[in-house]
Structure formats: C-alpha cells, structure tokens
Amino acid sequence: MPNYRNEPLMIVSKQIARWHHERFDGSGYPDGLKGSEIPISAQVVAIADVYDALTMERVYKKAFPPQKAIDMILNGECGCFNPLLLQVLKDPTVQKELKEIVQMAKMEVISDRREILDLCTDPILTPSLRDDFAAEALDLISKRDQISYTFYSEKTQEIRFEISLDPMFLTISSSMAKKYEIPSSILDPQHDPLLLEKLGKENIDRILHEIECSKGKEDDIDFNFSTEHGGEPHWWRIILHPLYHEKDPKDVRGYLGLLLDIHSQKMTHEMLERSASIDELTGLLNKNYTQIQVKKRLEEADEMMEYAIAILDLDFFKNANDEYGHAFGDEVLAYLAKRIQGSIRKLDIAGRIGGDEFLIMLQYPGNLETIMDRIFHTISSGSYKGFPISISMGVASTEYIKRNFDDLFNVADFMLYEAKRSGRGCLKIYKGE
C-alpha cells in the first residue's frame, strides 16, 4: 500500500500482521524474535489471538470458558508471553471486560443490512414490531457507519468530501480540513480564495469541467492532477461518485469525493520507469526506449516540420579497450555521451543503441547540413586522456525519407557505413541520391 505505508496505523498493522505469532522466549515465528525485539503491539495481539482461539468454538474443539482460557495463558500452556502483559491479564477489571466481550461475541449481533432484512421479515414478528425493529437497527448501523467514516478519515491521508450541485456547496472531513487549514464547509467553492490558493484555479476549473461532461453518465469521475508545492508539482488523484435524487435516478444532486495523495507513488513509478529507460553507463536513453521515443515523436510530429536521425559511432574504439582496458573504454563512452548531450537541445533525443553506437533525433529548421556539421565537429574533436575522439556519422531526414522509424534508421545506418568506407572521421548526409 504505497500511499499509506508511513502512517502510524499502517506501521502498527504491519507489525501485528507479521509478528503476532512470535513468542517472548524466541520460540515463535516467522523471524524468531525474542523479548523486546517483538513490537509491543504484536505482543498484545498475540495474547488476544490466543484468548480468542480458546474461547471461541472451532471445528476441532469446543469453546473454553473465559476463566479457563485465562488460566491456560497464565500457566504457560499456550506459549511464552511478556510477564508484564500477563500481570495486566490478571487484573480483575481486565478479566471482567474479557468475559463481557466473549458473551457479546456469542450473541446474535446485528452486523449488516442483509441480516436486518432477514430479521425484519421474520413471520413471528408483528408488522409494527418489525417496523420498530428495522428503524432501531438502521439507526444503529447509521451511527456505526459514522464512527467508521470518522475513524478512517482521521487515520489515513485520504481527504473525503461531498459536493452538492444546487447550490454548489463543498463539505470536507473535519480532520483533513484542520490539517490543510481550510474550512470544513465552503459555499461557492469555485470562487473561494483559500481553495483557489490550495488547489489552483486550473484544477478547480477542470473538476467543474469533468462534472459538466459526466452528466447523464453513471461512471465515476477519476483523474490525476498536480498542485504546486515548494516550486515543484505535487500529485493527487481525485475520485467523484455521483449521488442521484431519490425521485429521479438520472438527476445528479452531487458527488461523494475522495482526494488521494499519490505523489510518492507517482515519483516511485517515474523512477522505476526512468531506470528501465536509461543506459546505466552513459546516462542516455537505452536502445529500446530510444526507439520508443523516436517512433512517438514521428507519430505526433507536425507535418510541416522536418526531422533527422543521425547514427554515429566512435572510430577505433576497439583500440581503447585493447590498449587501456575495458574500464577505460567505458570512461571514453561516458565522456562521448556528455559531448553528445552538450551538442544538442534538451528537446532533442539522444540514446546509446549499441556498444559504441549512438543515435540522435532532432527537429531542424533551415539547412540540415549546417546544423549537422556543427554537431559533428562539436562531438568529434580533441581527446580523452590521450585517446583521440573521432566519430563517423550518417544522417537521414524526412525531407527525403518517409516518416517511418525503420526507413530513417536504415538509411542513416547506410550513410554511417559510407562514412566508414570513406576513411572514418567524417559526416555523410542522405540527400536523395
């Protein structure tokens, strides 16, 4: 659960789930923790779990009386527990409460609406008694639902809210309103200065636009957006569920809303995506992602703009490995990658597509030959620790080749081969010959 893993509720829940079968003397599982190594939350639940198992009937045993269960735990018949917690268990008040819990658990307690329906249709009850019983039971559930709502709102980072449409009115869970320093009730939210400051006008406008576009549809509204935090974008997910008028199931009267902080999740996803797309040695795009990005750029390209693909490799790179070793060869490639990045714009694409082979894609205005000549001489000059930096480069453009990655790549690769045949250290551009 990436959104909640650092919240106290989740941390304690994880401790309980993993370690409630550990024992104070180290005889438990799964990690064989001992004494204070076991989180106190897991120690408490360990005793509660054993007590519950003893006092409840199972397919393999009858239920033990509460006092018998307590005696078994205190006598060490169910494993070793923290002596301090066992002292608490001996307290008469605690034992009384435990007995009451067992008695309640054995009673037929109303737990859901289906059970209410079964009980309310019981033929033994008179109609008036059934009605009274149903009203009381539903009131009980309503109170329990409100308690649940308050609990989850306060213990998680979810912002729960409701939007009424006519008139436009916003209500927010009290704990979240307090945390983000905004009123829990806002009339005319699209013009509220504080809400505009927190969310941004463009985000509020988008929410209202999505609501307008969703009229007549039964699907939830669900999308991501960002707010500015410290000069950087902070990502959120918003979900809106329509609420309909009781007399007109097609008329939306408002929305139940949930605002989720997904920033950590999105950053983790982007980091993983980036690590899967970057060549570790050079920091440029790897072969697969270079191809994906070039194809995407060509598909989305303005037909009025021209694009070029250049393929280059390092002349006599084998000598660097043979004479100085592969570690030095890696340094040369990393150095060349920096030269490539320094010769192009941020919007251009650069990737490593082979051992010492690189690809550049750029959109160019004007004379391609002048642009590529500048890039070529910026990259192919000087030396690295005595090893001369000389490259051969082949170029193909959409002026002469259709906007297809494979065609452009093959022609640029052929021109690179022509540069090699011409003695290396030169640039060859396809001009439709």
Short mmCIF file of C-alpha atoms in Angstrom, two decimals:
data_model
loop_
_atom_site.label_atom_id
_atom_site.label_comp_id
_atom_site.label_asym_id
_atom_site.label_seq_id
_atom_site.Cartn_x
_atom_site.Cartn_y
_atom_site.Cartn_z
CA MET A 1 0.00 0.00 0.00
CA PRO A 2 2.39 2.72 -1.21
CA ASN A 3 0.12 5.64 -0.28
CA TYR A 4 -0.12 4.75 3.43
CA ARG A 5 2.99 2.80 4.35
CA ASN A 6 4.45 5.58 6.56
CA GLU A 7 1.26 6.26 8.54
CA PRO A 8 1.20 5.09 12.19
CA LEU A 9 -1.92 2.99 11.62
CA MET A 10 -0.27 1.09 8.77
CA ILE A 11 3.04 0.68 10.63
CA VAL A 12 1.30 -0.87 13.64
CA SER A 13 -0.91 -3.01 11.39
CA LYS A 14 2.16 -4.37 9.64
CA GLN A 15 3.83 -5.15 12.98
CA ILE A 16 0.76 -7.06 14.14
CA ALA A 17 0.29 -8.96 10.88
CA ARG A 18 3.90 -10.11 10.70
CA TRP A 19 4.83 -10.75 14.32
CA HIS A 20 1.72 -11.75 16.32
CA HIS A 21 2.92 -15.38 16.27
CA GLU A 22 6.31 -14.52 17.80
CA ARG A 23 6.82 -15.59 21.42
CA PHE A 24 8.65 -13.82 24.24
CA ASP A 25 11.22 -16.62 24.62
CA GLY A 26 12.06 -16.64 20.88
CA SER A 27 10.14 -19.84 20.11
CA GLY A 28 7.66 -18.17 17.78
CA TYR A 29 7.69 -17.43 14.05
CA PRO A 30 8.31 -16.19 11.35
CA ASP A 31 11.51 -14.38 12.43
CA GLY A 32 12.22 -15.91 15.84
CA LEU A 33 12.16 -12.52 17.58
CA LYS A 34 12.72 -12.52 21.33
CA GLY A 35 11.71 -10.27 24.23
CA SER A 36 11.59 -6.56 23.42
CA GLU A 37 12.56 -7.29 19.81
CA ILE A 38 8.86 -8.03 19.31
CA PRO A 39 6.84 -4.79 18.90
CA ILE A 40 4.50 -4.29 21.86
CA SER A 41 1.51 -4.10 19.51
CA ALA A 42 2.25 -7.62 18.24
CA GLN A 43 2.79 -8.89 21.81
CA VAL A 44 -0.63 -7.63 22.91
CA VAL A 45 -2.40 -9.09 19.88
CA ALA A 46 -0.57 -12.40 20.37
CA ILE A 47 -2.32 -12.79 23.73
CA ALA A 48 -5.64 -11.58 22.33
CA ASP A 49 -5.35 -14.02 19.43
CA VAL A 50 -4.76 -17.00 21.75
CA TYR A 51 -7.58 -15.92 24.07
CA ASP A 52 -9.94 -15.57 21.10
CA ALA A 53 -9.00 -19.01 19.79
CA LEU A 54 -9.52 -20.61 23.20
CA THR A 55 -12.90 -19.02 23.99
CA MET A 56 -14.46 -19.46 20.54
CA GLU A 57 -15.79 -22.76 19.24
CA ARG A 58 -13.82 -24.27 16.38
CA VAL A 59 -14.50 -27.28 14.13
CA TYR A 60 -11.79 -29.14 16.00
CA LYS A 61 -12.71 -28.16 19.60
CA LYS A 62 -15.34 -26.77 21.92
CA ALA A 63 -15.02 -23.28 23.38
CA PHE A 64 -13.23 -22.99 26.75
CA PRO A 65 -14.82 -20.82 29.47
CA PRO A 66 -13.15 -17.36 29.75
CA GLN A 67 -11.54 -18.10 33.13
CA LYS A 68 -10.18 -21.43 31.87
CA ALA A 69 -8.66 -19.65 28.86
CA ILE A 70 -7.03 -17.03 31.08
CA ASP A 71 -5.63 -19.72 33.39
CA MET A 72 -4.19 -21.63 30.42
CA ILE A 73 -2.43 -18.49 29.16
CA LEU A 74 -1.10 -17.58 32.63
CA ASN A 75 0.12 -21.17 33.20
CA GLY A 76 2.20 -21.11 30.02
CA GLU A 77 0.09 -23.73 28.21
CA CYS A 78 -0.18 -21.54 25.08
CA GLY A 79 3.36 -20.29 24.70
CA CYS A 80 5.57 -17.76 26.43
CA PHE A 81 4.33 -14.15 26.75
CA ASN A 82 5.64 -10.91 28.21
CA PRO A 83 5.44 -11.16 32.05
CA LEU A 84 4.27 -7.54 32.30
CA LEU A 85 1.38 -8.21 29.94
CA LEU A 86 0.47 -11.32 31.91
CA GLN A 87 0.31 -9.15 35.03
CA VAL A 88 -2.20 -6.92 33.24
CA LEU A 89 -4.19 -10.01 32.26
CA LYS A 90 -4.50 -10.93 35.97
CA ASP A 91 -6.22 -7.62 36.75
CA PRO A 92 -9.86 -8.33 37.81
CA THR A 93 -11.20 -5.41 35.76
CA VAL A 94 -9.49 -6.69 32.62
CA GLN A 95 -10.80 -10.21 33.22
CA LYS A 96 -14.34 -8.87 33.68
CA GLU A 97 -14.14 -6.96 30.40
CA LEU A 98 -12.82 -10.03 28.59
CA LYS A 99 -15.75 -12.13 29.82
CA GLU A 100 -18.17 -9.48 28.58
CA ILE A 101 -16.51 -9.48 25.17
CA VAL A 102 -16.91 -13.25 24.92
CA GLN A 103 -20.59 -13.02 25.88
CA MET A 104 -21.19 -10.30 23.28
CA ALA A 105 -19.45 -12.36 20.61
CA LYS A 106 -21.74 -15.29 21.29
CA MET A 107 -24.87 -13.17 20.98
CA GLU A 108 -26.71 -12.70 17.72
CA VAL A 109 -25.40 -9.21 16.95
CA ILE A 110 -26.73 -7.19 14.01
CA SER A 111 -23.78 -6.95 11.65
CA ASP A 112 -25.10 -5.94 8.24
CA ARG A 113 -28.17 -4.90 6.27
CA ARG A 114 -28.76 -8.41 4.92
CA GLU A 115 -29.16 -9.75 8.47
CA ILE A 116 -31.52 -6.87 9.28
CA LEU A 117 -33.62 -7.80 6.26
CA ASP A 118 -33.78 -11.41 7.40
CA LEU A 119 -34.81 -10.43 10.92
CA CYS A 120 -37.34 -7.81 9.80
CA THR A 121 -39.14 -10.34 7.60
CA ASP A 122 -39.36 -12.92 10.36
CA PRO A 123 -43.06 -14.04 10.35
CA ILE A 124 -43.02 -14.37 14.15
CA LEU A 125 -42.80 -10.56 14.50
CA THR A 126 -45.89 -8.38 14.18
CA PRO A 127 -45.79 -5.73 11.38
CA SER A 128 -45.48 -2.84 13.86
CA LEU A 129 -42.73 -4.63 15.79
CA ARG A 130 -40.86 -5.37 12.55
CA ASP A 131 -41.04 -1.68 11.60
CA ASP A 132 -39.81 -0.55 15.02
CA PHE A 133 -37.05 -3.12 14.97
CA ALA A 134 -35.93 -2.09 11.47
CA ALA A 135 -35.86 1.61 12.38
CA GLU A 136 -33.80 0.95 15.51
CA ALA A 137 -31.40 -1.37 13.68
CA LEU A 138 -30.86 1.06 10.78
CA ASP A 139 -30.22 3.86 13.26
CA LEU A 140 -27.62 1.66 14.94
CA ILE A 141 -25.93 0.99 11.58
CA SER A 142 -26.04 4.68 10.69
CA LYS A 143 -24.21 5.55 13.90
CA ARG A 144 -21.69 2.79 13.31
CA ASP A 145 -21.12 3.95 9.73
CA GLN A 146 -20.49 7.47 11.01
CA ILE A 147 -17.96 6.15 13.53
CA SER A 148 -16.25 4.16 10.77
CA TYR A 149 -16.20 7.20 8.48
CA THR A 150 -14.66 9.39 11.19
CA PHE A 151 -12.10 6.73 12.10
CA TYR A 152 -10.84 6.16 8.56
CA SER A 153 -10.85 9.88 7.77
CA GLU A 154 -8.67 10.64 10.77
CA LYS A 155 -6.31 7.67 10.47
CA THR A 156 -5.49 7.92 6.76
CA GLN A 157 -4.37 10.67 4.43
CA GLU A 158 -7.48 10.39 2.30
CA ILE A 159 -9.43 13.63 2.02
CA ARG A 160 -13.12 12.75 1.98
CA PHE A 161 -15.63 15.34 0.85
CA GLU A 162 -19.05 15.88 -0.67
CA ILE A 163 -20.12 18.32 -3.38
CA SER A 164 -23.73 19.49 -3.64
CA LEU A 165 -24.56 20.98 -7.02
CA ASP A 166 -27.62 23.15 -6.47
CA PRO A 167 -26.42 25.32 -4.89
CA MET A 168 -22.72 24.48 -5.22
CA PHE A 169 -21.57 23.54 -1.72
CA LEU A 170 -18.48 21.64 -0.51
CA THR A 171 -18.11 19.78 2.80
CA ILE A 172 -14.78 18.25 3.83
CA SER A 173 -13.90 15.75 6.57
CA SER A 174 -13.10 17.75 9.70
CA SER A 175 -9.69 16.18 10.32
CA MET A 176 -8.46 16.94 6.80
CA ALA A 177 -9.94 20.45 6.85
CA LYS A 178 -7.98 21.09 10.04
CA LYS A 179 -4.79 19.57 8.62
CA TYR A 180 -4.85 21.63 5.42
CA GLU A 181 -6.17 24.75 7.18
CA ILE A 182 -9.35 25.13 5.16
CA PRO A 183 -12.99 25.40 6.29
CA SER A 184 -14.91 22.13 6.54
CA SER A 185 -17.83 23.77 4.71
CA ILE A 186 -17.36 26.03 1.69
CA LEU A 187 -20.17 27.74 -0.19
CA ASP A 188 -19.42 28.54 -3.85
CA PRO A 189 -16.09 26.61 -3.82
CA GLN A 190 -15.13 27.60 -7.37
CA HIS A 191 -14.67 31.19 -6.18
CA ASP A 192 -13.34 30.57 -2.67
CA PRO A 193 -9.95 32.38 -2.36
CA LEU A 194 -8.42 29.86 0.06
CA LEU A 195 -9.46 26.85 -2.01
CA LEU A 196 -8.18 28.55 -5.16
CA GLU A 197 -4.86 29.09 -3.42
CA LYS A 198 -4.61 25.46 -2.25
CA LEU A 199 -5.75 23.69 -5.44
CA GLY A 200 -5.15 26.26 -8.17
CA LYS A 201 -7.80 27.75 -10.46
CA GLU A 202 -6.94 25.44 -13.36
CA ASN A 203 -7.57 22.35 -11.21
CA ILE A 204 -10.89 23.63 -9.87
CA ASP A 205 -11.92 24.53 -13.44
CA ARG A 206 -11.01 21.02 -14.57
CA ILE A 207 -13.04 19.41 -11.77
CA LEU A 208 -16.08 21.51 -12.74
CA HIS A 209 -15.49 20.69 -16.42
CA GLU A 210 -15.36 16.94 -15.68
CA ILE A 211 -18.58 17.22 -13.65
CA GLU A 212 -20.29 19.01 -16.53
CA CYS A 213 -19.10 16.42 -19.07
CA SER A 214 -20.18 13.49 -16.87
CA LYS A 215 -23.87 14.46 -16.74
CA GLY A 216 -26.00 11.58 -17.92
CA LYS A 217 -23.23 9.06 -17.26
CA GLU A 218 -23.10 6.58 -14.40
CA ASP A 219 -19.32 6.16 -14.27
CA ASP A 220 -17.19 7.70 -11.53
CA ILE A 221 -15.01 10.68 -12.39
CA ASP A 222 -11.39 9.68 -11.84
CA PHE A 223 -8.25 11.58 -12.86
CA ASN A 224 -4.88 12.82 -11.58
CA PHE A 225 -3.72 16.41 -11.23
CA SER A 226 -0.88 18.33 -9.60
CA THR A 227 -0.61 21.29 -7.26
CA GLU A 228 2.47 23.42 -6.68
CA HIS A 229 4.44 22.67 -3.53
CA GLY A 230 7.72 24.46 -2.92
CA GLY A 231 8.00 25.29 -6.60
CA GLU A 232 7.59 21.61 -7.55
CA PRO A 233 4.47 19.69 -8.70
CA HIS A 234 2.74 17.53 -6.07
CA TRP A 235 0.47 14.81 -7.47
CA TRP A 236 -3.07 13.90 -6.41
CA ARG A 237 -5.82 11.57 -7.57
CA ILE A 238 -9.46 12.63 -7.33
CA ILE A 239 -12.45 10.27 -7.50
CA LEU A 240 -16.04 11.56 -7.66
CA HIS A 241 -19.04 9.25 -7.28
CA PRO A 242 -22.43 10.66 -8.40
CA LEU A 243 -25.34 10.98 -5.98
CA TYR A 244 -28.83 10.96 -7.54
CA HIS A 245 -32.15 12.43 -6.46
CA GLU A 246 -34.36 9.75 -4.90
CA LYS A 247 -37.28 10.60 -7.20
CA ASP A 248 -35.19 10.91 -10.37
CA PRO A 249 -32.35 8.38 -10.74
CA LYS A 250 -30.99 10.32 -13.73
CA ASP A 251 -30.72 13.66 -11.93
CA VAL A 252 -27.36 14.08 -10.17
CA ARG A 253 -27.66 16.13 -6.98
CA GLY A 254 -23.99 15.96 -6.03
CA TYR A 255 -20.89 13.82 -5.64
CA LEU A 256 -19.08 11.89 -2.94
CA GLY A 257 -15.40 12.63 -3.34
CA LEU A 258 -12.06 11.16 -2.40
CA LEU A 259 -8.76 13.01 -2.79
CA LEU A 260 -5.68 10.79 -2.56
CA ASP A 261 -2.08 11.91 -2.18
CA ILE A 262 -0.32 9.83 -4.86
CA HIS A 263 2.88 11.85 -5.06
CA SER A 264 5.17 9.17 -3.57
CA GLN A 265 3.56 6.50 -5.73
CA LYS A 266 3.96 8.59 -8.90
CA MET A 267 7.57 9.51 -8.10
CA THR A 268 8.39 5.85 -7.46
CA HIS A 269 6.74 4.88 -10.75
CA GLU A 270 8.66 7.57 -12.65
CA MET A 271 11.91 6.50 -11.01
CA LEU A 272 11.33 2.87 -12.00
CA GLU A 273 10.31 3.92 -15.50
CA ARG A 274 13.40 6.06 -15.81
CA SER A 275 15.70 3.30 -14.54
CA ALA A 276 14.17 0.97 -17.13
CA SER A 277 14.73 3.50 -19.92
CA ILE A 278 18.23 4.81 -19.17
CA ASP A 279 21.56 3.34 -20.22
CA GLU A 280 23.39 2.96 -16.91
CA LEU A 281 26.87 3.66 -18.29
CA THR A 282 26.20 6.84 -20.29
CA GLY A 283 23.01 8.27 -18.76
CA LEU A 284 21.45 8.48 -22.23
CA LEU A 285 18.32 6.59 -23.26
CA ASN A 286 18.85 2.87 -23.82
CA LYS A 287 18.24 1.22 -27.18
CA ASN A 288 14.67 0.12 -26.58
CA TYR A 289 13.49 3.41 -25.11
CA THR A 290 15.29 5.42 -27.78
CA GLN A 291 13.29 3.58 -30.42
CA ILE A 292 10.04 4.12 -28.49
CA GLN A 293 10.65 7.84 -28.13
CA VAL A 294 11.68 8.36 -31.77
CA LYS A 295 8.60 6.50 -33.03
CA LYS A 296 6.37 8.52 -30.72
CA ARG A 297 7.92 11.79 -31.89
CA LEU A 298 7.41 10.84 -35.53
CA GLU A 299 3.78 9.84 -34.93
CA GLU A 300 3.00 13.11 -33.15
CA ALA A 301 5.09 15.28 -35.47
CA ASP A 302 3.73 18.31 -37.26
CA GLU A 303 3.71 17.53 -40.99
CA MET A 304 5.21 20.96 -41.65
CA MET A 305 8.30 20.19 -39.56
CA GLU A 306 11.30 18.21 -40.73
CA TYR A 307 13.14 15.67 -38.59
CA ALA A 308 16.52 13.99 -38.90
CA ILE A 309 18.06 10.86 -37.42
CA ALA A 310 21.83 10.64 -37.03
CA ILE A 311 23.70 7.43 -36.17
CA LEU A 312 27.32 7.74 -35.06
CA ASP A 313 29.99 5.55 -33.59
CA LEU A 314 33.47 6.02 -32.20
CA ASP A 315 36.34 5.39 -34.61
CA PHE A 316 38.95 2.86 -33.48
CA PHE A 317 37.08 2.22 -30.20
CA LYS A 318 38.48 -1.32 -30.14
CA ASN A 319 41.94 0.18 -29.61
CA ALA A 320 40.76 1.90 -26.41
CA ASN A 321 39.66 -1.45 -24.95
CA ASP A 322 42.67 -3.40 -26.22
CA GLU A 323 45.36 -0.90 -25.18
CA TYR A 324 43.90 0.59 -21.98
CA GLY A 325 41.32 -1.96 -20.82
CA HIS A 326 37.53 -2.12 -20.78
CA ALA A 327 37.21 0.17 -17.76
CA PHE A 328 38.95 2.90 -19.73
CA GLY A 329 36.72 2.10 -22.71
CA ASP A 330 33.67 2.69 -20.50
CA GLU A 331 35.10 6.07 -19.45
CA VAL A 332 35.52 7.04 -23.10
CA LEU A 333 31.89 6.13 -23.88
CA ALA A 334 30.62 8.12 -20.88
CA TYR A 335 32.75 11.08 -22.00
CA LEU A 336 31.40 10.84 -25.55
CA ALA A 337 27.82 10.73 -24.22
CA LYS A 338 28.42 14.04 -22.40
CA ARG A 339 29.79 15.55 -25.64
CA ILE A 340 26.65 14.41 -27.45
CA GLN A 341 24.35 15.91 -24.80
CA GLY A 342 26.29 19.16 -24.95
CA SER A 343 25.86 19.42 -28.71
CA ILE A 344 22.06 19.13 -28.89
CA ARG A 345 19.00 20.84 -27.40
CA LYS A 346 17.00 19.50 -24.44
CA LEU A 347 14.05 18.71 -26.69
CA ASP A 348 16.21 16.51 -28.97
CA ILE A 349 16.55 12.76 -28.38
CA ALA A 350 19.88 11.04 -27.73
CA GLY A 351 20.41 7.36 -26.94
CA ARG A 352 23.00 4.61 -26.88
CA ILE A 353 21.89 1.87 -29.28
CA GLY A 354 24.93 -0.41 -29.24
CA GLY A 355 28.44 -0.82 -27.80
CA ASP A 356 29.91 2.44 -29.13
CA GLU A 357 26.97 3.36 -31.36
CA PHE A 358 24.66 6.30 -30.60
CA LEU A 359 21.54 7.83 -32.13
CA ILE A 360 20.42 11.45 -32.25
CA MET A 361 16.99 12.67 -33.41
CA LEU A 362 16.22 16.34 -33.87
CA GLN A 363 13.69 18.64 -35.46
CA TYR A 364 15.51 21.16 -37.60
CA PRO A 365 14.52 24.47 -39.13
CA GLY A 366 16.53 25.59 -42.15
CA ASN A 367 19.67 23.99 -43.53
CA LEU A 368 20.23 20.47 -42.18
CA GLU A 369 23.81 20.27 -43.44
CA THR A 370 24.88 23.34 -41.44
CA ILE A 371 23.24 22.02 -38.26
CA MET A 372 24.68 18.51 -38.55
CA ASP A 373 28.14 19.85 -39.43
CA ARG A 374 28.13 21.89 -36.21
CA ILE A 375 27.02 18.88 -34.13
CA PHE A 376 29.55 16.61 -35.81
CA HIS A 377 32.53 18.91 -35.13
CA THR A 378 31.37 19.61 -31.56
CA ILE A 379 31.41 15.90 -30.78
CA SER A 380 34.37 14.79 -32.90
CA SER A 381 37.26 16.84 -31.61
CA GLY A 382 40.01 16.67 -29.00
CA SER A 383 40.85 13.62 -26.93
CA TYR A 384 40.13 11.88 -23.65
CA LYS A 385 43.24 11.11 -21.57
CA GLY A 386 45.26 10.86 -24.76
CA PHE A 387 42.73 8.81 -26.72
CA PRO A 388 41.58 10.79 -29.81
CA ILE A 389 37.82 11.38 -30.06
CA SER A 390 36.95 10.75 -33.69
CA ILE A 391 33.48 9.72 -34.90
CA SER A 392 31.80 8.65 -38.10
CA MET A 393 28.22 9.82 -38.62
CA GLY A 394 25.39 9.02 -41.03
CA VAL A 395 22.22 11.13 -41.32
CA ALA A 396 18.76 10.63 -42.86
CA SER A 397 15.93 13.16 -42.83
CA THR A 398 12.20 13.35 -43.52
CA GLU A 399 12.93 15.63 -46.47
CA TYR A 400 13.85 12.54 -48.49
CA ILE A 401 12.62 9.58 -46.43
CA LYS A 402 9.03 8.94 -45.29
CA ARG A 403 8.24 9.45 -41.61
CA ASN A 404 8.93 5.89 -40.57
CA PHE A 405 11.48 4.90 -37.95
CA ASP A 406 12.75 1.77 -39.71
CA ASP A 407 13.23 3.55 -43.04
CA LEU A 408 15.00 6.53 -41.49
CA PHE A 409 17.17 4.28 -39.30
CA ASN A 410 18.20 2.02 -42.17
CA VAL A 411 19.17 4.94 -44.40
CA ALA A 412 21.10 6.68 -41.60
CA ASP A 413 22.87 3.38 -40.84
CA PHE A 414 23.77 3.00 -44.51
CA MET A 415 25.21 6.53 -44.54
CA LEU A 416 27.27 5.67 -41.45
CA TYR A 417 28.65 2.71 -43.39
CA GLU A 418 29.50 5.08 -46.25
CA ALA A 419 31.35 7.34 -43.80
CA LYS A 420 33.36 4.33 -42.61
CA ARG A 421 34.20 3.37 -46.20
CA SER A 422 35.37 6.92 -46.85
CA GLY A 423 38.10 6.61 -44.23
CA ARG A 424 36.20 7.33 -41.00
CA GLY A 425 36.09 10.62 -39.14
CA CYS A 426 33.53 12.13 -41.48
CA LEU A 427 29.84 13.01 -41.87
CA LYS A 428 27.56 11.64 -44.58
CA ILE A 429 24.03 13.05 -45.12
CA TYR A 430 21.49 11.38 -47.39
CA LYS A 431 20.19 13.88 -49.97
CA GLY A 432 18.02 11.65 -52.09
CA GLU A 433 20.75 10.40 -54.44
#
